[in-house]
Amino acid sequence: MSNDSSPVDLQGTLIRFWGVRGSIPTPGPSTVRYGGNTTCVEFRTGGEIIVIDAGSGIRSLGGALLKESAGNPIALTLLNTHTHWDHIQGFPFFAPAFIKGNRIRVIGRKLQPDGLKSVFEKQMDGTRCFPVPFAVLGAGVDFQQVDDESGYHFQIGPVKVEACPTNHPGGCLAYAFETDHGRVVFLSDHETGGADEARILQFIKGARLLIADAQYDALEITSRRGWGHGSVDEVVDLAIRGGVGELYLFHHDPTHDDERIDSMLVQAREIAASLGSPLVIHGASEGGEIRL
Ligand SMILES: [Zn+2]
Ligand SMILES: [Zn+2]
């Protein structure tokens, strides 16, 4: 598929944000800069197409992939962090899944007792939740579950991937990728300050890039403990302790407009500066690209 005219450099590492919002899509003029679609991040490295989560942002990604493939078969891996709505709700609108010849490998947490596939099937039950049943999808969709027994290490083509349970109701997985350009960690959804923080700290250690749930500010989290999301000040502290190079604030709260996220970003940078840290901090925004 790679050729000189391809818009995607398959030799390098490319990360594209298609959805950066948490909980529920938030379209409208007040969220136009950071974007209103829920979680979906495209990750290209080692010649692989990896998609992290199928929030509503995956619909636009589907269109872009069809355009890029120009009728050729598409093979990709969908890494699912967990099955809360904002991480799967876009899948029924992911056009490549409807096309015969395409291959989608879904990898996610082992779910008891019915398995990961059953959640995707129930979301597309053909009646109560969605009019088109999962069974009519034309693409080959395979499911692979990750748990303690199967080990949290696996490969996607040549790309080494490591998973780590996060502190989130019902469970969730963070993913780390070893690229030629350093370790890249995706840590959403995760409530900072939990008992398992030592494991998470080890997981993000030395990452070149950390994309992390920073849904709340220091005040908001006090009334939302147990909801499974991070606060900006604690995420910054975690990233600094982990020796992270760059941090992207992610999983923006649906009640936060662009100005509010701007001010949280300023606050995050002030915290890092006050600690004398060289940590570089960005706010993840829909349409944003990172090339390593
Ligand atoms: Zn979420
Ligand atoms: Zn969640």
Coordinates of N, CA and C in Angstrom, one line a residue, residues 35-174:
G35 N -12.6 20.0 19.7 CA -13.4 19.0 19.0 C -14.4 18.3 20.0
G36 N -15.5 17.8 19.4 CA -16.5 17.2 20.2 C -16.7 15.7 20.1
N37 N -15.9 15.0 19.2 CA -16.1 13.6 19.1 C -15.4 12.8 20.2
T38 N -16.0 11.7 20.5 CA -15.4 10.9 21.6 C -14.2 10.0 21.1
T39 N -13.5 9.4 22.0 CA -12.2 8.8 21.8 C -12.0 8.0 20.6
C40 N -11.0 8.4 19.8 CA -10.5 7.6 18.7 C -9.1 8.2 18.3
V41 N -8.1 7.4 18.4 CA -6.8 7.9 18.0 C -6.2 6.9 17.0
E42 N -5.7 7.4 15.9 CA -5.0 6.6 14.9 C -3.5 6.6 15.1
F43 N -3.0 5.5 15.0 CA -1.5 5.3 15.3 C -0.9 4.5 14.3
R44 N 0.0 5.1 13.5 CA 0.7 4.4 12.4 C 2.2 4.3 12.8
T45 N 2.6 3.0 12.9 CA 4.0 2.8 13.1 C 4.3 1.4 12.6
G46 N 5.6 1.2 12.2 CA 6.0 -0.1 11.7 C 5.2 -0.6 10.6
G47 N 4.6 0.3 9.8 CA 3.7 -0.2 8.6 C 2.3 -0.6 9.0
E48 N 2.0 -0.5 10.3 CA 0.7 -1.0 10.8 C -0.3 0.2 11.0
I49 N -1.6 -0.1 10.7 CA -2.6 0.8 11.1 C -3.3 0.3 12.4
I50 N -3.1 1.1 13.4 CA -3.6 0.8 14.7 C -4.6 1.9 15.1
V51 N -5.8 1.5 15.5 CA -6.8 2.5 15.9 C -7.1 2.2 17.4
I52 N -6.9 3.3 18.2 CA -7.2 3.1 19.6 C -8.6 3.6 19.9
D53 N -9.5 2.8 20.2 CA -10.9 3.0 20.6 C -11.8 3.5 19.4
A54 N -13.1 3.2 19.6 CA -14.0 3.4 18.5 C -15.1 4.4 19.0
G55 N -14.7 5.5 19.6 CA -15.6 6.5 19.9 C -16.2 7.1 18.6
S56 N -17.0 8.2 18.8 CA -17.6 8.7 17.6 C -16.6 9.3 16.5
G57 N -15.4 9.6 17.0 CA -14.4 10.0 16.0 C -14.0 9.0 15.0
I58 N -14.3 7.7 15.2 CA -13.9 6.7 14.2 C -14.7 6.8 12.9
R59 N -15.8 7.5 13.0 CA -16.6 7.6 11.7 C -15.8 8.4 10.7
S60 N -15.2 9.5 11.1 CA -14.5 10.3 10.1 C -13.2 9.5 9.7
L61 N -12.6 8.8 10.6 CA -11.4 8.0 10.3 C -11.7 7.0 9.2
G62 N -12.9 6.4 9.4 CA -13.3 5.4 8.4 C -13.4 6.0 7.0
G63 N -13.9 7.2 6.9 CA -14.0 7.9 5.6 C -12.6 8.1 5.0
A64 N -11.7 8.6 5.9 CA -10.3 8.9 5.4 C -9.6 7.6 5.0
L65 N -9.8 6.5 5.7 CA -9.2 5.2 5.3 C -9.7 4.7 4.0
L66 N -11.0 4.9 3.7 CA -11.5 4.4 2.4 C -10.9 5.3 1.3
K67 N -10.8 6.5 1.6 CA -10.2 7.4 0.5 C -8.8 7.0 0.2
E68 N -8.0 6.8 1.3 CA -6.6 6.5 1.2 C -6.4 5.1 0.5
S69 N -7.2 4.1 0.8 CA -7.1 2.8 0.3 C -7.5 2.7 -1.2
A70 N -8.3 3.7 -1.6 CA -8.8 3.7 -3.0 C -9.3 2.4 -3.6
G71 N -10.1 1.7 -2.7 CA -10.7 0.4 -3.2 C -9.9 -0.8 -2.9
N72 N -8.6 -0.6 -2.4 CA -7.8 -1.8 -2.0 C -8.3 -2.3 -0.6
P73 N -8.1 -3.6 -0.3 CA -8.5 -4.0 1.1 C -7.7 -3.3 2.2
I74 N -8.4 -3.1 3.3 CA -7.8 -2.5 4.5 C -7.7 -3.5 5.6
A75 N -6.5 -3.5 6.2 CA -6.3 -4.4 7.3 C -5.8 -3.5 8.5
L76 N -6.5 -3.6 9.6 CA -6.1 -2.8 10.7 C -6.4 -3.5 12.1
T77 N -5.8 -2.9 13.1 CA -6.1 -3.4 14.5 C -6.8 -2.4 15.3
L78 N -7.9 -2.7 15.9 CA -8.6 -1.8 16.8 C -8.3 -2.2 18.2
L79 N -7.6 -1.4 18.9 CA -7.3 -1.6 20.3 C -8.4 -1.0 21.1
N80 N -9.0 -1.8 21.9 CA -10.1 -1.3 22.7 C -9.6 -1.2 24.2
T81 N -9.8 0.1 24.7 CA -9.3 0.2 26.1 C -10.3 -0.4 27.1
H82 N -11.6 -0.2 26.8 CA -12.7 -0.8 27.6 C -14.0 -0.5 26.8
T83 N -15.1 -1.0 27.3 CA -16.3 -0.9 26.4 C -17.4 0.1 26.9
H84 N -16.9 1.1 27.7 CA -17.9 2.2 28.0 C -18.3 2.9 26.6
W85 N -19.5 3.4 26.6 CA -20.1 3.9 25.4 C -19.1 4.8 24.5
D86 N -18.5 5.7 25.3 CA -17.7 6.7 24.5 C -16.4 6.1 23.8
H87 N -16.2 4.8 24.0 CA -15.1 4.1 23.4 C -15.5 3.1 22.4
I88 N -16.8 2.9 22.2 CA -17.3 1.9 21.2 C -18.4 2.4 20.3
Q89 N -19.0 3.6 20.7 CA -20.3 4.0 20.1 C -20.1 4.4 18.6
G90 N -18.9 4.6 18.1 CA -18.7 4.9 16.7 C -18.5 3.7 15.8
F91 N -18.3 2.5 16.4 CA -18.1 1.4 15.6 C -19.2 1.0 14.6
P92 N -20.4 1.2 15.0 CA -21.5 0.9 14.0 C -21.5 1.8 12.8
F93 N -20.7 2.9 12.9 CA -20.6 3.9 11.8 C -19.2 3.9 11.1
F94 N -18.5 2.8 11.4 CA -17.1 2.7 10.8 C -17.2 2.0 9.5
A95 N -17.2 2.8 8.4 CA -17.5 2.2 7.1 C -16.7 1.0 6.7
P96 N -15.3 1.0 6.9 CA -14.5 -0.1 6.5 C -15.0 -1.5 7.1
A97 N -15.7 -1.4 8.2 CA -16.2 -2.7 8.8 C -17.3 -3.3 7.9
F98 N -17.9 -2.5 7.1 CA -19.1 -3.0 6.2 C -18.6 -3.6 4.9
I99 N -17.3 -3.5 4.6 CA -16.8 -3.8 3.3 C -16.1 -5.2 3.3
K100 N -16.5 -6.0 2.4 CA -16.0 -7.4 2.3 C -14.5 -7.3 1.8
G101 N -13.7 -8.1 2.4 CA -12.3 -8.1 2.0 C -11.4 -7.3 3.0
N102 N -12.0 -6.4 3.8 CA -11.3 -5.7 4.9 C -11.1 -6.6 6.1
R103 N -10.1 -6.4 6.8 CA -9.8 -7.2 8.0 C -9.6 -6.4 9.3
I104 N -10.4 -6.6 10.3 CA -10.3 -5.8 11.5 C -10.0 -6.8 12.7
R105 N -8.9 -6.6 13.3 CA -8.6 -7.4 14.5 C -8.8 -6.5 15.7
V106 N -9.8 -6.9 16.5 CA -10.1 -6.1 17.7 C -9.4 -6.8 18.9
I107 N -8.6 -6.0 19.6 CA -7.9 -6.5 20.8 C -8.4 -5.7 22.0
G108 N -8.8 -6.3 23.1 CA -9.2 -5.6 24.3 C -9.2 -6.5 25.5
R109 N -9.8 -5.9 26.6 CA -9.8 -6.6 27.9 C -10.7 -7.9 27.8
K110 N -10.2 -8.9 28.5 CA -11.1 -10.1 28.6 C -12.3 -9.8 29.5
L111 N -13.5 -10.0 28.9 CA -14.7 -9.7 29.7 C -15.4 -11.0 30.1
Q112 N -15.8 -11.1 31.3 CA -16.5 -12.2 31.9 C -18.0 -11.9 31.9
P113 N -18.9 -12.8 31.7 CA -18.7 -14.1 31.2 C -18.8 -14.2 29.7
D114 N -19.2 -13.2 29.0 CA -19.6 -13.3 27.6 C -18.5 -13.0 26.6
G115 N -17.5 -12.3 27.0 CA -16.4 -11.9 26.1 C -16.6 -10.6 25.5
L116 N -15.5 -10.1 25.0 CA -15.5 -8.7 24.3 C -16.4 -8.6 23.1
K117 N -16.4 -9.7 22.3 CA -17.2 -9.7 21.1 C -18.7 -9.4 21.4
S118 N -19.2 -10.0 22.5 CA -20.6 -9.9 22.8 C -21.1 -8.4 23.0
V119 N -20.2 -7.6 23.5 CA -20.5 -6.2 23.7 C -20.7 -5.5 22.4
F120 N -19.8 -5.8 21.4 CA -19.9 -5.2 20.1 C -21.2 -5.8 19.4
E121 N -21.5 -7.0 19.6 CA -22.7 -7.6 19.0 C -24.0 -7.0 19.6
K122 N -24.0 -6.8 20.9 CA -25.2 -6.3 21.6 C -25.4 -4.8 21.2
Q123 N -24.3 -4.1 21.0 CA -24.5 -2.7 20.5 C -25.1 -2.7 19.2
M124 N -24.9 -3.7 18.3 CA -25.5 -3.8 17.0 C -26.4 -5.0 17.0
D125 N -27.5 -4.9 17.8 CA -28.4 -6.1 17.9 C -29.5 -6.1 16.8
G126 N -29.5 -5.1 16.0 CA -30.5 -5.1 14.9 C -31.9 -4.6 15.3
T127 N -32.1 -4.4 16.6 CA -33.4 -3.9 17.0 C -33.3 -2.8 18.0
R128 N -33.1 -3.2 19.3 CA -33.2 -2.3 20.4 C -32.2 -1.1 20.4
C129 N -30.9 -1.5 20.1 CA -29.9 -0.4 20.2 C -29.4 0.1 18.8
F130 N -29.6 -0.7 17.8 CA -29.1 -0.3 16.5 C -29.8 -1.1 15.4
P131 N -30.2 -0.5 14.3 CA -31.0 -1.2 13.3 C -30.3 -2.2 12.5
V132 N -29.0 -2.1 12.4 CA -28.2 -3.1 11.5 C -27.5 -4.1 12.4
P133 N -27.7 -5.4 12.2 CA -27.0 -6.3 13.1 C -25.6 -6.5 12.8
F134 N -24.8 -6.9 13.8 CA -23.4 -7.1 13.7 C -23.1 -8.1 12.6
A135 N -23.9 -9.1 12.5 CA -23.7 -10.2 11.6 C -23.6 -9.8 10.1
V136 N -24.2 -8.6 9.8 CA -24.1 -8.2 8.4 C -22.8 -7.5 8.0
L137 N -21.9 -7.3 9.0 CA -20.7 -6.6 8.6 C -19.9 -7.4 7.6
G138 N -19.5 -6.8 6.5 CA -18.8 -7.5 5.5 C -17.4 -7.9 5.8
A139 N -16.7 -7.0 6.6 CA -15.3 -7.2 6.9 C -15.1 -8.5 7.8
G140 N -14.0 -9.1 7.8 CA -13.7 -10.1 8.7 C -13.3 -9.4 10.0
V141 N -14.1 -9.6 11.1 CA -13.8 -9.0 12.4 C -13.4 -10.1 13.4
D142 N -12.2 -10.1 13.9 CA -11.7 -11.1 14.8 C -11.5 -10.4 16.2
F143 N -11.7 -11.2 17.2 CA -11.5 -10.6 18.6 C -10.4 -11.4 19.3
Q144 N -9.6 -10.6 20.0 CA -8.6 -11.2 20.8 C -8.6 -10.5 22.2
Q145 N -8.6 -11.3 23.3 CA -8.8 -10.8 24.6 C -7.4 -10.8 25.4
V146 N -7.2 -9.8 26.1 CA -5.9 -9.7 26.9 C -6.3 -9.7 28.4
D147 N -5.6 -10.6 29.1 CA -5.8 -10.6 30.6 C -4.5 -11.0 31.2
D148 N -4.5 -11.2 32.6 CA -3.3 -11.6 33.3 C -2.8 -12.9 32.8
E149 N -3.6 -13.9 32.5 CA -3.2 -15.2 32.0 C -2.5 -15.2 30.7
S150 N -3.1 -14.4 29.7 CA -2.5 -14.4 28.4 C -1.3 -13.5 28.3
G151 N -1.1 -12.7 29.4 CA 0.0 -11.8 29.5 C -0.3 -10.5 28.9
Y152 N 0.3 -9.4 29.4 CA 0.0 -8.1 28.9 C 0.9 -7.6 27.8
H153 N 1.7 -8.6 27.2 CA 2.5 -8.2 26.1 C 2.1 -8.9 24.8
F154 N 2.0 -8.2 23.7 CA 1.7 -8.8 22.5 C 2.3 -8.0 21.3
Q155 N 2.2 -8.5 20.1 CA 2.7 -7.7 19.0 C 1.6 -7.5 17.9
I156 N 1.7 -6.3 17.3 CA 0.9 -6.0 16.2 C 1.9 -5.9 15.0
G157 N 2.0 -6.9 14.2 CA 3.1 -6.9 13.2 C 4.4 -6.8 13.9
P158 N 5.2 -5.9 13.5 CA 6.5 -5.7 14.2 C 6.5 -4.9 15.5
V159 N 5.3 -4.3 15.8 CA 5.1 -3.3 16.9 C 4.9 -4.0 18.2
K160 N 5.8 -3.8 19.1 CA 5.6 -4.4 20.5 C 4.7 -3.5 21.3
V161 N 3.7 -4.2 21.8 CA 2.6 -3.5 22.6 C 2.6 -4.1 24.0
E162 N 2.4 -3.2 25.0 CA 2.2 -3.7 26.3 C 0.9 -3.0 26.9
A163 N 0.2 -3.8 27.6 CA -1.1 -3.3 28.2 C -0.9 -3.2 29.7
C164 N -1.7 -2.4 30.3 CA -1.7 -2.2 31.8 C -3.1 -1.8 32.3
P165 N -3.6 -2.6 33.3 CA -4.9 -2.2 33.9 C -4.9 -0.8 34.5
T166 N -5.9 0.0 34.3 CA -6.0 1.3 34.9 C -7.0 1.3 36.0
N167 N -7.1 2.4 36.7 CA -8.0 2.6 37.8 C -9.3 3.2 37.3
H168 N -10.2 2.3 36.9 CA -11.4 2.8 36.2 C -12.6 1.8 36.6
P169 N -13.8 2.3 36.8 CA -14.9 1.4 37.1 C -15.1 0.4 36.0
G170 N -15.1 -0.9 36.4 CA -15.3 -2.0 35.4 C -14.0 -2.4 34.8
G171 N -13.0 -1.6 35.0 CA -11.7 -2.0 34.4 C -11.4 -1.3 33.0
C172 N -10.2 -1.2 32.7 CA -9.8 -0.5 31.5 C -8.3 -0.8 31.3
L173 N -7.8 -0.8 30.0 CA -6.4 -1.0 29.7 C -5.7 0.2 29.1
A174 N -4.6 0.5 29.6 CA -3.7 1.5 29.0 C -2.8 0.7 28.0

